[in-house]
Short mmCIF file of C-alpha atoms in Angstrom, two decimals:
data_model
loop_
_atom_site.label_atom_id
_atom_site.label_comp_id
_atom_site.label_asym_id
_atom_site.label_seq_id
_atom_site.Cartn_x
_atom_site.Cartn_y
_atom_site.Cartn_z
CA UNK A 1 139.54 296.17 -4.34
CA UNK A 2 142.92 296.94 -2.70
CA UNK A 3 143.08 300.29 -4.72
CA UNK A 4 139.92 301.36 -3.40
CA UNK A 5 140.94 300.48 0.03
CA UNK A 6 144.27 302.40 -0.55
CA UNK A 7 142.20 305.16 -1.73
CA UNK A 8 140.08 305.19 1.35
CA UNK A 9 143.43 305.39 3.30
CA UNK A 10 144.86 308.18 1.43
CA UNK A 11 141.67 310.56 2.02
CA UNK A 12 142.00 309.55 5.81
CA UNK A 13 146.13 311.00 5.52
CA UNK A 14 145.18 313.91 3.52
CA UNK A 15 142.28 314.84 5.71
CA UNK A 16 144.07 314.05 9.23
CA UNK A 17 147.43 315.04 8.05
CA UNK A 18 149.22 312.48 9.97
CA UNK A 19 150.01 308.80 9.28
CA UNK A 20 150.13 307.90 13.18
CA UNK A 21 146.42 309.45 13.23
CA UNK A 22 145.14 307.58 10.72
CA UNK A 23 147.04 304.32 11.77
CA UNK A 24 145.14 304.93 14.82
CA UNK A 25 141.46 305.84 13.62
CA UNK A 26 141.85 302.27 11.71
CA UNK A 27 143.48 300.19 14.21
CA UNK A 28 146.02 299.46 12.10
CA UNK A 29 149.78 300.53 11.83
CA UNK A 30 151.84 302.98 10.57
CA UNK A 31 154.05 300.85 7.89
CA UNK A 32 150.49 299.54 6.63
CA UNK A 33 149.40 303.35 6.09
CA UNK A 34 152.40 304.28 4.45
CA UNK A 35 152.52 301.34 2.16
CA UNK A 36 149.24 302.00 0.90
CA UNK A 37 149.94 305.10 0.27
CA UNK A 38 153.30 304.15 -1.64
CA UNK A 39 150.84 301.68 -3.59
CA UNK A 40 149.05 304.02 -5.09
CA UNK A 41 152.60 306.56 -6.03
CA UNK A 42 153.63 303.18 -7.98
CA UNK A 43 150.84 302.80 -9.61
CA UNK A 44 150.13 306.66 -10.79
CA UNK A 45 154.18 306.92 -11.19
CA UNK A 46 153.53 310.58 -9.19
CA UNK A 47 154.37 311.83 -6.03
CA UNK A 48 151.22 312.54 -3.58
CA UNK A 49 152.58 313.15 -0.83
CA UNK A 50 155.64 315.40 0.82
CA UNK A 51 157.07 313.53 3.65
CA UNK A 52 159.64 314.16 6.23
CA UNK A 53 160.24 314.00 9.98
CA UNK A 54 158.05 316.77 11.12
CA UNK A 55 154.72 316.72 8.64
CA UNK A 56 153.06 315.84 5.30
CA UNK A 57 152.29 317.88 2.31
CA UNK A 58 150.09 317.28 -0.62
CA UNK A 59 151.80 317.61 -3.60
CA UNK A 60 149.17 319.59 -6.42
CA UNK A 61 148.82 316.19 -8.07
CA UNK A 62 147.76 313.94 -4.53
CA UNK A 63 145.60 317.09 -4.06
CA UNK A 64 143.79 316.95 -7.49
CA UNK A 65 143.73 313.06 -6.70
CA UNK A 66 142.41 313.45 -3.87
CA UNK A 67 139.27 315.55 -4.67
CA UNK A 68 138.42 312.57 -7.51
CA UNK A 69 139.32 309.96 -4.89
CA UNK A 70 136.03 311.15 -2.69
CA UNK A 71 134.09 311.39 -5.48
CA UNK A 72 134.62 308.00 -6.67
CA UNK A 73 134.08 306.22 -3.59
CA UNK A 74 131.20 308.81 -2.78
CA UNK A 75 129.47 307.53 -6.18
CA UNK A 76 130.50 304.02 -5.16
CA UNK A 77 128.50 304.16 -1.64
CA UNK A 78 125.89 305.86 -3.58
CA UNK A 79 125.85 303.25 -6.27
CA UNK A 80 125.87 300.42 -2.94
CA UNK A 81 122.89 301.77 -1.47
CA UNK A 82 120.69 301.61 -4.27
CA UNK A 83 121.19 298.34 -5.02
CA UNK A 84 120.65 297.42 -1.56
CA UNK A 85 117.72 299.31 -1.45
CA UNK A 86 116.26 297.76 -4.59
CA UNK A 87 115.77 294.26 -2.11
CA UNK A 88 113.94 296.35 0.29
CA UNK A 89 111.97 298.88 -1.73
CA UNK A 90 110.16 298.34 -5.36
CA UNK A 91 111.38 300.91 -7.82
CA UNK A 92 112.67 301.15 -11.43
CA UNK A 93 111.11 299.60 -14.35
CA UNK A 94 109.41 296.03 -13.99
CA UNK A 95 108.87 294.10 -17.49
CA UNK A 96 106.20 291.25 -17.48
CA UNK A 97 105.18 288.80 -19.85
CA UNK A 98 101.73 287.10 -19.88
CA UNK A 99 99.71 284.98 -22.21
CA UNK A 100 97.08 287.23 -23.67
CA UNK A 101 94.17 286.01 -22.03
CA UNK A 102 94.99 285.87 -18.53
CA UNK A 103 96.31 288.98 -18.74
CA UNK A 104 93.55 290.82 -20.01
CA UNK A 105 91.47 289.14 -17.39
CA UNK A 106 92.87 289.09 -13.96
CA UNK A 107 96.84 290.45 -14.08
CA UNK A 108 95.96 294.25 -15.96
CA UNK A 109 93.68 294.66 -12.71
CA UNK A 110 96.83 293.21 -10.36
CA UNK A 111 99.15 294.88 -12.15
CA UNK A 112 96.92 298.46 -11.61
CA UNK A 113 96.76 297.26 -7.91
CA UNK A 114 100.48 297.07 -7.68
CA UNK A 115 101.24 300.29 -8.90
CA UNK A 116 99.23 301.71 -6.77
CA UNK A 117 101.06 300.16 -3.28
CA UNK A 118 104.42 301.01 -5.03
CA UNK A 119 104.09 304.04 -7.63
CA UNK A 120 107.81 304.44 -7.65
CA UNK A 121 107.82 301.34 -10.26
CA UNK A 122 107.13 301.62 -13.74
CA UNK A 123 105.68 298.40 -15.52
CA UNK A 124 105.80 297.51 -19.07
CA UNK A 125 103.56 294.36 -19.79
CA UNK A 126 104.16 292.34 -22.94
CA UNK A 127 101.86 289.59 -24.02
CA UNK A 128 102.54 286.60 -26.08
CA UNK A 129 101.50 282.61 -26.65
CA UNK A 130 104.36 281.61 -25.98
CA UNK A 131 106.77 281.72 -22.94
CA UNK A 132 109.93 284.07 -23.68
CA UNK A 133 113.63 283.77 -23.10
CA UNK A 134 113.54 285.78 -19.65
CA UNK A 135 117.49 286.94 -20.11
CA UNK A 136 117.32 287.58 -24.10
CA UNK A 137 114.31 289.91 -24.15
CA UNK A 138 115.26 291.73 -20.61
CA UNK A 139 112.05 290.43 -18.63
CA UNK A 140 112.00 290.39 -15.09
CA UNK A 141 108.75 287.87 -14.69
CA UNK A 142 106.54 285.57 -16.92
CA UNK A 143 103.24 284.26 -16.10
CA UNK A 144 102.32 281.21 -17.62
CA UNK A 145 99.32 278.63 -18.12
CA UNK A 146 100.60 275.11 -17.89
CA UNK A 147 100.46 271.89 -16.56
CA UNK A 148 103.78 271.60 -15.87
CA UNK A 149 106.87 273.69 -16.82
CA UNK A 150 109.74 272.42 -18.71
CA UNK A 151 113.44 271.86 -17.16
CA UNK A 152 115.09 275.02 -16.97
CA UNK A 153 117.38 277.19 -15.15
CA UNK A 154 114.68 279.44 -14.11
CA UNK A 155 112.69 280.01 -10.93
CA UNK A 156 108.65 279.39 -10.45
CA UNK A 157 106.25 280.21 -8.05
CA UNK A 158 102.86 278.73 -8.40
CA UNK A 159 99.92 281.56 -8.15
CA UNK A 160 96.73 279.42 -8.91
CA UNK A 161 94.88 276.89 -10.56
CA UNK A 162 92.88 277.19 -13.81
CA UNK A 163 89.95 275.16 -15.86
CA UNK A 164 88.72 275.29 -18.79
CA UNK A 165 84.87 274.71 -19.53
CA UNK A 166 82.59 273.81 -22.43
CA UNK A 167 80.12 276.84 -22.98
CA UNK A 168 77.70 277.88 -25.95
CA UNK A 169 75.24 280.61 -26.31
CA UNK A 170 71.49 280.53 -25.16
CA UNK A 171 70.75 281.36 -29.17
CA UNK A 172 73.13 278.04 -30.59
CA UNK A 173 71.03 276.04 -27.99
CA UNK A 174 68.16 276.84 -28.50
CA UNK A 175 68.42 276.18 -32.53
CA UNK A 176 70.47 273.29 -31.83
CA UNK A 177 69.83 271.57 -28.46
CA UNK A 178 72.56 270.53 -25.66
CA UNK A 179 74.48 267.99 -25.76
CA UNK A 180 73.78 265.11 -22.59
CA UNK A 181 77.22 263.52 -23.36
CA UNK A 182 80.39 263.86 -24.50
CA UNK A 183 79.94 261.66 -27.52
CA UNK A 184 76.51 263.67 -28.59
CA UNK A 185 79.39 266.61 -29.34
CA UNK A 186 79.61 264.48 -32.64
CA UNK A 187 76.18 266.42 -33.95
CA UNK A 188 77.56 269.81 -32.90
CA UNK A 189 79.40 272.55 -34.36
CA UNK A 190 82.66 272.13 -31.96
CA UNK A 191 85.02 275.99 -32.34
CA UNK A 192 89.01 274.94 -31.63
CA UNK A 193 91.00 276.46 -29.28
CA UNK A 194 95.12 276.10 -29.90
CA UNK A 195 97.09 277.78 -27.34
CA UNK A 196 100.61 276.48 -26.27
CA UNK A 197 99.17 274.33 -23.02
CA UNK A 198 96.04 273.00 -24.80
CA UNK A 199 95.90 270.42 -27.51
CA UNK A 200 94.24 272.14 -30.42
CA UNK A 201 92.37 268.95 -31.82
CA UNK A 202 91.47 267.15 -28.70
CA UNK A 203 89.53 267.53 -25.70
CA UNK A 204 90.01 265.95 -22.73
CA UNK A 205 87.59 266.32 -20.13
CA UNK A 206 87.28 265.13 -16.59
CA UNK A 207 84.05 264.68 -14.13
CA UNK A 208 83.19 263.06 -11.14
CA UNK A 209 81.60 260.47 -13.09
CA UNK A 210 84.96 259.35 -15.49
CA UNK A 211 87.36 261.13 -18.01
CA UNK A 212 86.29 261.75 -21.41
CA UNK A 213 88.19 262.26 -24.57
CA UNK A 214 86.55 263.93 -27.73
CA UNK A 215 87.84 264.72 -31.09
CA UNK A 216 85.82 267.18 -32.77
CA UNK A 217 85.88 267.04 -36.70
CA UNK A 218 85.41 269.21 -39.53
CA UNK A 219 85.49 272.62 -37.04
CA UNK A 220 84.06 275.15 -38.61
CA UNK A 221 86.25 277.79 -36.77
CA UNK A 222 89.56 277.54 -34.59
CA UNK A 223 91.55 280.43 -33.14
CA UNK A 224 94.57 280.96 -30.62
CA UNK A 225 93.44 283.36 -28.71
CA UNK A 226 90.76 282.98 -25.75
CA UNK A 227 89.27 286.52 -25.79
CA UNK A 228 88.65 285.80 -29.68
CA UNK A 229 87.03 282.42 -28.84
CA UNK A 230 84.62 284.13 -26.29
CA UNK A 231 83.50 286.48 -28.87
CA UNK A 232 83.02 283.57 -31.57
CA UNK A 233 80.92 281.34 -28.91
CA UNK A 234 78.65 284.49 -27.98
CA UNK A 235 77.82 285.31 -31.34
CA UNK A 236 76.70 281.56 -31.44
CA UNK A 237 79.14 280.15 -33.30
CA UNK A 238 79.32 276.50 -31.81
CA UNK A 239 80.27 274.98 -28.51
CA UNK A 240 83.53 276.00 -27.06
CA UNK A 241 86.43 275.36 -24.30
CA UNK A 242 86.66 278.79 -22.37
CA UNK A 243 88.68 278.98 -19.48
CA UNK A 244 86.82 279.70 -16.03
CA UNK A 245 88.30 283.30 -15.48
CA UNK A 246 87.45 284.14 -18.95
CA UNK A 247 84.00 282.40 -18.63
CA UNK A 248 82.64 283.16 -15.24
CA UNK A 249 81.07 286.63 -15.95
CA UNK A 250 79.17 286.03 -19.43
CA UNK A 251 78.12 282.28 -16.99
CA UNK A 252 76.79 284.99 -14.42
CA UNK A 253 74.73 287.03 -16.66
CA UNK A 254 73.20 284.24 -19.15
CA UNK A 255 74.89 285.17 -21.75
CA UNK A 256 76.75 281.82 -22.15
CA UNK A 257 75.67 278.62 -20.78
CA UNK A 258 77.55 275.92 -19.21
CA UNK A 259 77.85 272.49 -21.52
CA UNK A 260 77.84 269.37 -20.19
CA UNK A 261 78.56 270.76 -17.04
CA UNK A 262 80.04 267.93 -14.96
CA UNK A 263 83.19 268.17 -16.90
CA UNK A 264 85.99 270.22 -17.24
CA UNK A 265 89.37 270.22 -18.32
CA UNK A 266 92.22 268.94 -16.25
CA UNK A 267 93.57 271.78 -14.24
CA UNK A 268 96.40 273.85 -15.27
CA UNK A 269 98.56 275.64 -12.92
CA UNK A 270 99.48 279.20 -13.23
CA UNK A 271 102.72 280.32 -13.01
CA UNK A 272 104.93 283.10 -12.19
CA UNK A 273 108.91 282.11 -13.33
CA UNK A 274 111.59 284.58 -13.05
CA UNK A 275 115.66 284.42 -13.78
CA UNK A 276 116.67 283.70 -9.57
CA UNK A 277 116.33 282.47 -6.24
CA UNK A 278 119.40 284.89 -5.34
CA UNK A 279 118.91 288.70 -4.68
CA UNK A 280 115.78 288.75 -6.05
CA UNK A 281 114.55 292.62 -6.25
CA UNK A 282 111.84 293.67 -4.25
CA UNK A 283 110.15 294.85 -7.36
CA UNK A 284 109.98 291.44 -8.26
CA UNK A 285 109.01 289.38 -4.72
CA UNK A 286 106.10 292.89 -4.36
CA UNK A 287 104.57 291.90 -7.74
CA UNK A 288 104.69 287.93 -7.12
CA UNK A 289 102.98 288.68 -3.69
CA UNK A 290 100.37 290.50 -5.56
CA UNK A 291 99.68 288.17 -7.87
CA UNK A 292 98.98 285.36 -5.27
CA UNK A 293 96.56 287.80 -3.08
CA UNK A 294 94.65 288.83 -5.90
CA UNK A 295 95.31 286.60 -8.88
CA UNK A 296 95.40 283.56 -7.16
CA UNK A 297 91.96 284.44 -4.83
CA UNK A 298 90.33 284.96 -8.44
CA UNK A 299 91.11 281.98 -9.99
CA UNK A 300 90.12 280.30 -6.16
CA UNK A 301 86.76 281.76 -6.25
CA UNK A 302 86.23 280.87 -9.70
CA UNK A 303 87.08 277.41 -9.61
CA UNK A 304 84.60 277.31 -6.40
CA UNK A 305 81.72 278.19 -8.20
CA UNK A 306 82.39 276.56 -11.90
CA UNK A 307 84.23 272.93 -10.96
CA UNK A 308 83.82 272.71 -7.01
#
């Protein structure tokens, strides 16, 4: 840093042609002046200046340093800028992670949302299961189902809550009848969700009557994803764990039906987790902020009208 400070000096000499001036203009004196610019001769081991009693000269070296001295620290106040601008105003390229379901749901529709209020950023979504090293793979956010998030070094903000709910098809109930209790699940065909946050061979379910665990055996059918589950319970497949957000439409229209609906699963938060609490872009606090207005009044509304 005390180069670049002696460079600043040095333009200031070469543009005002006097070490008294420049002495002056910084409130500082003229042994300070001349010593930086006697720094910067050591260093280079070349002559910049001319001096004697009456003026200064540039020597065609101090001039040829000169012109690359104000580009340099022109680039550098250029360089300052945008990265102070990049707290105050979204831009550049914003990488996400989601698990697959919830972002096919409710963050593709955010994320559209957000580009719209800032077009200047450029967002590259990547889904996956499971939660990704945020530093290794060069990702500036993850959003996460969980409920709760390991010890780490990262940062979290909490956009929402989500359920899951036990669903079938008008067509498997109506060949097959609906359960009244948790234990009548025994004479069903029960399809297996296994996702990182939800215990592939158990269900635990929770009402306003008591908590319920079931074990479903023999499954006919069991898949990681939720979007692929939804398509197995429509076709009539069984009877199913959905979550709410992935539910609540097909609920709507009657084309799934709601199974033993005083319970649901225990909530699970959603997440958004990111590398710092320090200098955080704007990119990054924009696109949180988004999430909670519209993500998090989604999952809200949902949870009003499926466990509320």
């Amino acid at each position: 840093m005390d180069k670049l400070s002696n460079m600043s000096v040095y333009i200031k000499v070469v543009e005002m042609g006097s070490f008294t001036a420049v002495a002056n203009h910084l409130d500082s004196t003229v042994g300070n002046v001349s010593r930086a610019v006697s720094a910067l001769e050591n260093v280079l081991d070349t002559r910049l200046l001319q001096r004697s009693t009456r003026r200064l000269s540039v020597t065609d070296a101090g001039r040829r340093f000169y012109e690359r001295c104000v580009k340099i620290l022109a680039d550098l106040e250029s360089a300052e800028a945008e990265a102070s601008n990049a707290a105050l105003q979204p831009r550049g390229t914003l990488r996400v992670h989601c698990v697959p379901g919830l972002a096919r749901q409710l963050v593709t529709g955010a994320v559209l949302e957000y580009r719209q209020a800032f077009p200047e950023v450029t967002v590259d979504l990547m889904l996956s299961q499971r939660m990704p090293n945020l530093l290794e793979d060069q990702l500036d956010v993850s959003i996460l189902i969980a409920r709760t998030l390991p010890d780490s070094a990262y940062v979290s903000q909490k956009i929402g809550v989500s359920h899951c709910v036990l669903v079938a098809s008008p067509e498997y109930l109506a060949r097959h009848g609906a359960p009244k209790t948790p234990e009548q699940l025994c004479d069903h065909q029960c399809l297996l969700l296994g996702t990182v946050d939800y215990v592939r061979d158990e269900w635990q379910l929770k009402s306003k009557a008591g908590d319920a665990t079931f074990i479903p055996s023999g499954p006919s059918f069991s898949v990681n994803d939720m979007d692929a589950m939804a398509v197995a319970i429509r076709e009539g497949a069984g009877i199913g764990l959905l979550a709410g957000f992935t539910a609540i439409d097909d609920l709507r229209t009657g084309r799934l039906v709601r199974v033993l609906p005083d319970y649901h699963t225990y909530e699970r938060n959603v997440y958004a987790v990111y590398t710092s609490r320090q200098f955080v872009d704007a990119k990054i606090t924009r696109f949180i902020d988004t999430l909670k207005a519209r993500v998090g009044a989604q999952l809200a509304s949902t949870a009003q009208a499926l466990i509320d």
